[in-house]
Amino acid sequence: MAQIDRLLRVVMEKGGEALVLRDGEPAQLAINGQGLPLTKPLSGAQVLGLLREIAPKDAAESMNEGKPTKFPYAVSDVTFTVRVMRDEAGVRVECRPEGDADVAKIAAVAAAAPAVPPAPVTPDAPSESDAPVAAVARPTVPPVDPAERAVARDRIDALLRTLASSGSSDLHLRVGEPPVLRKSGELVRIEGQAVLADDDIVGMIGAIIPEENATAFAKTNDTDFAYEIRGIARFRANVFAERKGNAAVFRVIPATVLTVEQLGITPEVQKLCYLTKGLVLVTGPTGSGKSTTLASLIDLVNRVRSDHIITIEDPIEFVHPNKNCIVTQRQVGMHTGSFKSALRAALREDPDIILVGELRDLETVSIAIETAETGHLVFGTLHTSTAASTIDRIIDQFSADQQEQVRTMLAESLKGVVAQVLCRKIGGGRVAAHEILIVNTAISNLIREGKTFQIPSMMQAGKKIGMITMNESLLNLVEKKLVEPQEAWMKAVDKPSLVAQLRARGHDVSFAEGELSLGSEGEPLTGAPLTGAPR
């Protein structure tokens, strides 16, 4: 459904004579010789963007050349004649019913529609490109009828309540599918729910999306925002356009922050929260629980210290009330333009602890390292799977002539890395496996000398100070009968080593057929060949 359809439906429901669009003025409903505004003032680019969604190829070419243009366009079974004109004031568009039969159909629709005055709507800002725009419905125009909007909001709220109460992590909305939940890592369709049409998704998203995110979506075809149902939970939403229309994914954020004790965060990692300066990173793939772990660490700081905490997030997920600390939470796109600008500004806001939701680019990484060096404790996240690869990823972002200096800075400022991954638990639910790197003098020297490949070996020797490799953590979960051996193997980065460790402990590793399993000296393990399911 094109955006202009919603405006034309207002014409039909109100028995209007025409829809009039003019550069610099609101879209207007022409009725009884008067013009009733339906939107905020539109730019010429917005007007043309609305038309490019519906114009045939020859009409679009004519508009691009600035010529007067006319073409028919049907909404439901009513056909409108769309006339595009240009004058000294800019673009003017009139959409009028094509013939007497169409006028009669509009009268019938108006007679059946409830007597509700038209509510102002906010169209998006279509691209100013001359290329035709695909006719994908945008969630930037909420239902015109306030009653429809209320119904749509109730519908999305009900689905989000189901998401929170079912113990699931995500809700997926897709055209052609019923609502889908991710529970214990598996996608499950909600029973009894109808298949969603694009209008359903547009209506539900349009009922809750903030205006600034609607504008951002119009420009980029995706946006993130947070939504809260009081007493239930907060939700991180991502809305995007795809082949079949609009889609959305909601991630549940518990209303209360889980503590480090509830998450089983080790005492060694907790000690990082008492530092006065340095860089602490939580890493892992998307959906591995990085935000939950970071939130628990910030909560610990909030409880045991008396400092100023600044968080920079996109969007704000966990809400931290002031406890012993003062907490300032800023959202990218709402309270600040970018991570790097907010991080730079934070230095003038008397911070003690700064959380950077994501170290996205070179400049943000650079500022974070400098901030950690100059007497602040900085927490951040990266999408890396191991502690050693995290260090390499940071250094590799810089040019070759800068890398030696960055190694020196990182060797001084990096205090710890927690890499994590979520595994399916036996009996349901999920549990995190952690790789923990505590930066001591030996690790710092390896970073400075560019010998990060030796870090895993050093971590194995550093168990007394709380270090643990990912394979050791996965093996511990298997030994505690929390995770199946095959699940641990699937989540491992160094699979051959884990297969060797599992087999040495007497676990069945037949699922790893074809896996090259090497012993500690680099020789193939002895014994019967591995058989079972393919890798």
XYZ file of C-alpha atoms in Angstrom:
535
model
C 0.000 0.000 0.000
C 1.391 3.387 -1.034
C 1.455 6.217 1.507
C -0.927 8.394 -0.483
C -3.582 5.662 -0.146
C -4.235 6.669 3.456
C -4.842 10.268 2.439
C -7.130 9.239 -0.401
C -9.093 7.023 1.977
C -9.743 10.100 4.117
C -11.242 11.703 1.004
C -13.469 8.661 0.564
C -14.512 8.322 4.206
C -15.333 12.022 4.556
C -17.098 12.332 1.201
C -14.493 14.814 0.011
C -14.187 16.365 -3.425
C -10.402 16.077 -3.802
C -7.026 15.678 -2.152
C -4.788 18.702 -2.766
C -1.025 18.645 -2.279
C 1.061 21.795 -2.625
C 4.715 22.526 -2.037
C 5.151 24.134 1.408
C 1.559 23.511 2.573
C -0.213 20.688 4.438
C -2.015 18.030 2.414
C -5.636 19.207 2.325
C -9.013 17.528 2.085
C -11.226 19.610 -0.224
C -14.791 19.331 1.077
C -17.782 21.695 0.811
C -15.581 24.328 -0.777
C -13.136 24.329 2.129
C -9.668 22.844 2.673
C -9.053 20.817 5.834
C -5.346 20.144 6.631
C -4.414 16.475 7.023
C -0.632 16.681 7.533
C 2.158 19.000 8.498
C 3.484 21.209 5.655
C 5.072 19.134 2.890
C 8.164 19.968 0.882
C 8.181 19.621 -2.879
C 10.402 16.544 -2.507
C 7.846 14.965 -0.172
C 4.992 15.653 -2.589
C 6.908 14.177 -5.514
C 8.003 11.249 -3.363
C 4.370 10.395 -2.628
C 3.631 10.472 -6.346
C 6.634 8.390 -7.416
C 5.253 5.490 -5.386
C 2.182 5.342 -7.630
C 3.056 6.986 -10.957
C 3.374 4.824 -14.107
C 6.767 4.970 -15.798
C 5.762 7.492 -18.485
C 4.106 9.759 -15.909
C 7.166 9.581 -13.645
C 9.398 10.577 -16.555
C 7.079 13.464 -17.371
C 7.170 14.662 -13.730
C 10.956 14.434 -13.660
C 11.050 16.709 -16.714
C 8.789 19.236 -14.954
C 5.912 18.785 -17.436
C 2.211 18.864 -16.467
C 1.188 15.257 -15.873
C -2.075 13.342 -15.525
C -2.662 9.665 -14.746
C -5.341 7.478 -13.140
C -4.857 5.788 -9.772
C -7.253 3.380 -8.029
C -7.783 2.916 -4.297
C -10.085 0.009 -3.479
C -12.586 0.278 -6.342
C -12.504 4.085 -6.645
C -10.409 5.585 -9.443
C -8.886 9.037 -9.001
C -7.436 11.292 -11.671
C -4.085 12.598 -10.443
C -3.031 15.928 -11.980
C 0.490 17.239 -11.339
C 1.155 20.898 -12.172
C 3.975 23.359 -11.566
C 3.763 27.117 -11.147
C 5.811 29.863 -9.527
C 4.821 28.567 -6.073
C 6.119 25.054 -6.832
C 4.373 21.707 -7.265
C 0.591 21.397 -7.042
C -1.300 18.092 -7.158
C -5.031 17.406 -7.295
C -6.515 13.936 -6.886
C -10.207 13.912 -7.883
C -12.625 11.051 -8.511
C -12.496 10.160 -12.199
C -16.193 9.954 -13.039
C -19.738 10.082 -11.681
C -19.598 6.415 -10.733
C -16.527 7.081 -8.585
C -18.235 10.098 -6.959
C -21.168 7.829 -6.075
C -18.857 5.184 -4.605
C -17.206 7.834 -2.420
C -20.617 8.981 -1.204
C -21.480 5.386 -0.282
C -18.188 4.920 1.605
C -18.725 8.202 3.468
C -22.250 7.240 4.445
C -20.989 3.980 5.966
C -17.966 5.492 7.735
C -18.171 6.613 11.411
C -18.465 10.359 11.983
C -14.954 10.979 13.264
C -13.099 14.163 12.241
C -9.885 13.549 10.327
C -6.814 13.467 12.591
C -3.581 15.065 11.415
C -1.091 12.527 10.094
C 2.632 12.797 9.531
C 3.889 11.482 6.214
C 7.517 10.553 5.825
C 10.100 12.402 3.799
C 10.444 10.530 0.503
C 13.733 10.465 -1.319
C 14.597 13.474 -3.458
C 16.149 11.150 -6.029
C 14.646 11.224 -9.508
C 14.528 7.434 -9.541
C 11.054 5.932 -8.996
C 10.501 4.707 -5.453
C 9.250 1.161 -4.857
C 5.693 1.054 -3.550
C 6.492 -0.269 -0.069
C 4.184 0.889 2.719
C 5.884 2.929 5.432
C 4.909 2.852 9.098
C 5.235 6.634 9.157
C 1.545 7.280 8.539
C -0.461 5.887 11.462
C -4.139 4.997 11.052
C -6.145 8.184 10.455
C -9.007 7.106 12.684
C -7.977 7.373 16.373
C -10.113 4.315 17.094
C -8.147 2.304 14.516
C -4.915 3.475 16.058
C -6.073 2.435 19.524
C -7.024 -1.029 18.219
C -3.631 -1.384 16.508
C -1.829 -0.366 19.703
C -3.834 -2.843 21.768
C -2.937 -5.542 19.254
C 0.819 -4.939 19.376
C 0.695 -4.573 23.175
C -1.011 -7.976 23.441
C 1.698 -9.593 21.308
C 4.439 -7.969 23.379
C 2.800 -9.134 26.591
C 2.824 -12.657 25.172
C 6.505 -12.216 24.310
C 7.345 -11.195 27.874
C 5.151 -13.764 29.653
C 6.275 -16.728 27.520
C 9.930 -16.366 28.418
C 10.832 -15.730 24.789
C 13.539 -13.319 23.698
C 12.207 -11.910 20.411
C 8.999 -11.275 18.468
C 9.111 -11.314 14.654
C 6.426 -9.651 12.513
C 6.536 -10.620 8.822
C 4.152 -10.334 5.898
C 2.655 -13.735 5.081
C 3.410 -15.254 8.496
C 1.656 -15.196 11.866
C 3.619 -13.529 14.674
C 6.709 -15.610 15.507
C 8.542 -15.904 18.845
C 12.132 -16.926 19.484
C 12.113 -19.156 22.552
C 15.242 -20.905 23.823
C 16.901 -20.004 20.545
C 14.197 -21.595 18.358
C 11.577 -19.794 16.236
C 7.990 -20.728 17.122
C 4.830 -19.455 15.432
C 2.192 -18.255 17.894
C -0.783 -20.597 17.707
C -4.173 -19.106 16.939
C -2.738 -15.940 15.352
C -3.744 -14.988 11.816
C -1.237 -14.500 9.012
C -0.123 -10.847 8.915
C -0.711 -8.539 5.946
C 1.435 -5.482 5.324
C -1.413 -3.218 6.514
C -1.435 -5.097 9.839
C 2.259 -4.434 10.409
C 2.041 -0.804 9.260
C -0.878 -0.218 11.612
C 0.787 -1.783 14.657
C 4.140 -0.076 14.113
C 2.495 3.238 13.219
C 0.653 3.170 16.546
C 3.856 3.135 18.628
C 6.790 4.442 16.559
C 8.229 7.817 17.676
C 8.021 10.558 15.052
C 11.791 10.965 14.732
C 12.157 7.240 14.050
C 9.396 7.392 11.450
C 11.358 10.118 9.688
C 14.583 8.088 9.926
C 12.818 5.022 8.520
C 11.594 7.053 5.568
C 15.180 7.902 4.673
C 16.949 4.598 5.340
C 14.241 1.876 5.352
C 15.206 0.746 8.862
C 15.270 2.228 12.355
C 15.687 1.233 16.014
C 13.614 2.499 18.919
C 12.558 1.448 22.406
C 8.986 0.890 23.567
C 7.762 0.249 27.097
C 4.677 -1.335 28.603
C 4.741 -0.189 32.204
C 4.959 -2.989 34.708
C 5.729 -5.536 31.981
C 9.004 -4.758 30.186
C 10.809 -2.504 27.749
C 11.308 -3.660 24.189
C 14.002 -2.819 21.648
C 12.391 -2.601 18.211
C 13.931 -2.725 14.766
C 11.619 -1.858 11.851
C 12.766 -2.463 8.290
C 11.548 -2.892 4.730
C 12.095 -6.204 2.949
C 10.968 -7.986 -0.207
C 7.406 -8.683 0.950
C 6.785 -5.332 2.652
C 7.465 -4.050 6.153
C 8.802 -6.183 8.981
C 9.793 -5.741 12.611
C 11.672 -7.532 15.375
C 11.138 -6.787 19.067
C 13.683 -7.835 21.720
C 12.370 -8.010 25.281
C 14.318 -6.059 27.902
C 13.290 -7.039 31.449
C 11.732 -4.266 33.501
C 14.318 -4.875 36.232
C 18.061 -5.230 35.695
C 19.445 -8.644 36.590
C 22.240 -8.374 39.154
C 25.744 -9.765 38.737
C 24.850 -12.310 41.410
C 21.799 -13.505 39.474
C 23.832 -13.797 36.256
C 26.679 -15.613 37.979
C 29.278 -13.002 37.008
C 32.588 -14.076 38.558
C 34.179 -12.072 41.398
C 37.175 -11.330 39.159
C 34.948 -9.630 36.572
C 33.060 -7.806 39.326
C 36.363 -6.344 40.544
C 36.671 -4.527 37.209
C 33.746 -2.348 38.313
C 35.864 -0.913 41.133
C 38.551 0.470 38.795
C 38.943 4.244 38.532
C 40.131 4.139 34.924
C 40.546 1.728 32.053
C 38.621 -0.001 29.243
C 36.386 -3.036 29.869
C 34.811 -4.762 26.862
C 31.901 -7.192 26.634
C 31.864 -8.965 23.288
C 29.946 -11.614 21.405
C 27.663 -12.139 18.429
C 24.293 -10.427 18.100
C 21.807 -11.868 20.591
C 24.446 -13.226 22.960
C 23.302 -11.193 25.967
C 25.983 -8.487 25.901
C 23.495 -5.779 26.889
C 22.257 -7.820 29.855
C 25.786 -8.414 31.119
C 26.751 -4.747 30.700
C 23.586 -3.654 32.480
C 24.413 -5.894 35.444
C 27.927 -4.393 35.670
C 26.556 -0.837 35.541
C 24.015 -1.806 38.218
C 26.861 -3.025 40.436
C 28.702 0.286 39.979
C 25.440 2.100 40.729
C 25.048 0.185 43.990
C 28.573 0.229 45.398
C 30.108 3.485 44.165
C 29.173 7.156 44.433
C 29.954 8.472 40.967
C 28.479 9.921 37.767
C 27.622 7.261 35.160
C 26.912 8.275 31.549
C 25.476 5.708 29.142
C 25.382 6.249 25.369
C 23.028 3.782 23.681
C 21.046 3.168 20.488
C 18.365 2.832 21.728
C 18.267 3.030 25.538
C 17.481 -0.482 26.693
C 17.785 -1.053 30.432
C 16.714 1.920 32.533
C 18.976 2.590 35.530
C 17.431 4.592 38.386
C 19.800 6.627 40.529
C 21.033 4.568 43.485
C 24.346 5.582 45.021
C 25.367 7.049 41.665
C 23.838 9.644 39.364
C 23.007 7.994 36.027
C 22.709 9.992 32.791
C 21.342 7.978 29.845
C 21.570 9.396 26.298
C 20.053 7.876 23.177
C 21.721 8.276 19.793
C 19.371 10.003 17.381
C 17.245 11.467 20.188
C 19.617 13.069 22.681
C 22.771 13.110 20.560
C 23.777 12.769 16.937
C 26.217 9.840 17.187
C 28.244 7.696 19.562
C 31.420 9.620 18.828
C 29.871 13.069 19.357
C 28.237 11.941 22.624
C 31.484 10.352 23.820
C 33.433 13.506 23.030
C 30.814 15.642 24.811
C 30.802 13.303 27.823
C 34.295 14.435 28.754
C 32.833 17.874 29.558
C 29.997 16.427 31.657
C 32.058 15.432 34.712
C 31.792 11.651 34.206
C 33.428 8.899 36.235
C 32.084 5.890 34.313
C 31.017 5.892 30.651
C 29.170 3.095 28.875
C 29.368 3.140 25.062
C 26.638 0.876 23.682
C 28.655 -0.011 20.592
C 32.174 0.830 19.400
C 31.038 1.195 15.798
C 33.779 3.126 14.050
C 37.435 4.094 14.205
C 36.868 7.509 15.760
C 34.616 6.146 18.511
C 37.185 3.448 19.342
C 39.974 6.034 19.388
C 38.088 8.395 21.711
C 37.115 5.493 24.005
C 40.756 4.419 24.389
C 41.887 8.000 25.048
C 39.064 8.465 27.571
C 40.062 5.272 29.387
C 43.664 6.501 29.521
C 42.770 9.899 30.992
C 41.165 8.776 34.224
C 37.733 7.352 33.344
C 36.321 3.833 33.463
C 34.855 3.007 30.046
C 32.609 0.020 29.260
C 31.897 -0.915 25.642
C 30.837 -3.723 23.305
C 32.150 -5.286 20.113
C 30.839 -8.069 17.899
C 33.824 -10.386 18.324
C 33.809 -13.989 19.500
C 37.048 -14.298 21.507
C 39.194 -12.070 23.709
C 42.239 -12.283 21.425
C 40.208 -11.468 18.306
C 38.754 -8.444 20.137
C 42.216 -6.959 20.575
C 43.127 -7.710 16.949
C 39.861 -6.160 15.726
C 40.556 -2.903 17.575
C 44.145 -2.637 16.350
C 43.289 -3.590 12.756
C 40.861 -0.675 12.479
C 43.796 1.732 12.504
C 46.214 2.377 9.671
C 49.561 0.566 9.689
C 51.480 3.663 10.810
C 49.155 4.088 13.830
C 49.003 0.483 14.999
C 52.163 0.507 17.119
C 50.923 3.525 19.059
C 47.474 1.958 19.466
C 49.038 -1.264 20.811
C 50.860 0.772 23.425
C 47.713 2.689 24.375
C 45.622 -0.484 24.495
C 48.248 -2.294 26.558
C 47.927 0.463 29.166
C 44.170 1.082 29.054
C 42.551 -2.351 28.461
C 41.675 -3.982 31.779
C 39.421 -6.865 30.825
C 37.443 -8.582 28.067
C 34.371 -10.759 28.598
C 33.407 -12.674 25.440
C 30.164 -14.589 25.678
C 27.772 -16.792 23.751
C 24.352 -18.187 24.653
C 23.765 -21.961 24.597
C 20.519 -23.916 24.744
C 20.111 -25.494 28.159
C 19.059 -29.086 28.635
C 15.357 -28.928 29.532
C 14.794 -25.456 28.068
C 16.089 -21.948 28.427
C 19.568 -20.632 27.673
C 22.798 -20.221 29.581
C 25.852 -18.089 28.812
C 29.375 -19.403 28.292
C 32.036 -16.807 29.051
C 35.617 -16.320 27.971
C 37.301 -14.011 30.486
C 40.541 -12.146 29.906
C 41.982 -10.181 32.835
C 44.778 -7.942 31.592
C 47.820 -8.370 33.835
C 51.439 -7.419 33.160
C 52.068 -10.498 31.014
C 48.991 -9.923 28.819
C 49.809 -6.223 28.567
C 53.285 -7.077 27.267
C 51.841 -9.443 24.644
C 49.508 -6.689 23.390
C 52.361 -4.158 23.269
C 54.629 -6.563 21.387
C 51.951 -7.653 18.889
C 51.906 -11.258 20.125
C 48.149 -11.629 20.622
C 48.301 -15.167 19.217
C 49.910 -16.182 22.521
C 47.039 -14.826 24.614
C 44.952 -18.083 24.665
C 47.945 -19.991 26.108
C 48.501 -17.250 28.659
C 44.826 -17.411 29.622
C 45.110 -21.115 30.375
C 47.945 -20.291 32.754
C 45.954 -17.464 34.345
C 43.130 -19.459 35.921
C 44.176 -18.365 39.411
C 43.313 -14.739 38.630
C 39.974 -15.606 37.010
C 40.866 -16.140 33.347
C 39.083 -18.831 31.364
C 38.935 -19.725 27.673
C 35.674 -20.229 25.815
C 36.342 -23.955 25.375
C 36.925 -24.377 29.109
C 33.693 -22.560 29.863
C 31.745 -24.682 27.370
C 33.285 -27.860 28.771
C 32.285 -26.820 32.294
C 28.673 -26.378 31.159
C 28.709 -29.862 29.631
C 30.232 -31.374 32.778
C 27.520 -29.718 34.890
C 24.924 -31.272 32.556
C 23.564 -27.844 31.649
C 24.402 -28.124 27.949
C 24.564 -31.034 25.496
C 28.031 -31.766 24.047
C 26.784 -31.103 20.516
C 25.404 -27.693 21.509
C 28.749 -26.772 23.082
C 30.545 -27.929 19.931
C 28.275 -25.826 17.727
C 29.039 -22.703 19.789
C 32.800 -23.292 19.990
C 35.260 -21.280 17.903
C 38.106 -23.802 18.291
C 36.067 -26.925 17.510
C 38.911 -29.467 17.129
C 40.277 -28.627 20.563
C 36.839 -28.921 22.181
C 36.201 -32.274 20.486
C 39.488 -33.538 21.939
C 38.572 -32.320 25.428
C 35.063 -33.791 25.268
C 36.335 -37.126 24.067
C 38.996 -37.207 26.793
C 36.205 -36.749 29.358
C 34.299 -39.703 27.929
C 31.576 -37.801 26.052
C 30.100 -39.068 22.797
C 31.460 -36.923 19.973
C 29.999 -38.850 17.052
C 28.193 -35.683 15.943
C 31.559 -34.239 14.869
C 32.185 -36.598 11.974
C 34.888 -35.193 9.729
C 36.094 -32.755 12.379
C 39.882 -32.656 12.504
C 40.474 -33.440 16.198
C 44.082 -32.895 17.208
C 45.808 -33.729 20.468
C 47.907 -31.302 22.463
C 51.017 -32.147 20.443
C 49.279 -31.669 17.097
C 48.880 -35.407 16.361
C 45.526 -36.959 15.415
C 43.694 -38.491 18.358
C 43.824 -42.269 18.477
C 40.776 -44.485 18.688
C 37.804 -45.336 16.549
C 36.889 -42.918 13.740
C 34.166 -40.395 14.512
C 30.745 -41.186 13.099
C 27.317 -39.648 13.244
C 25.587 -36.527 11.998
C 27.429 -34.313 9.500
C 28.999 -31.141 10.789
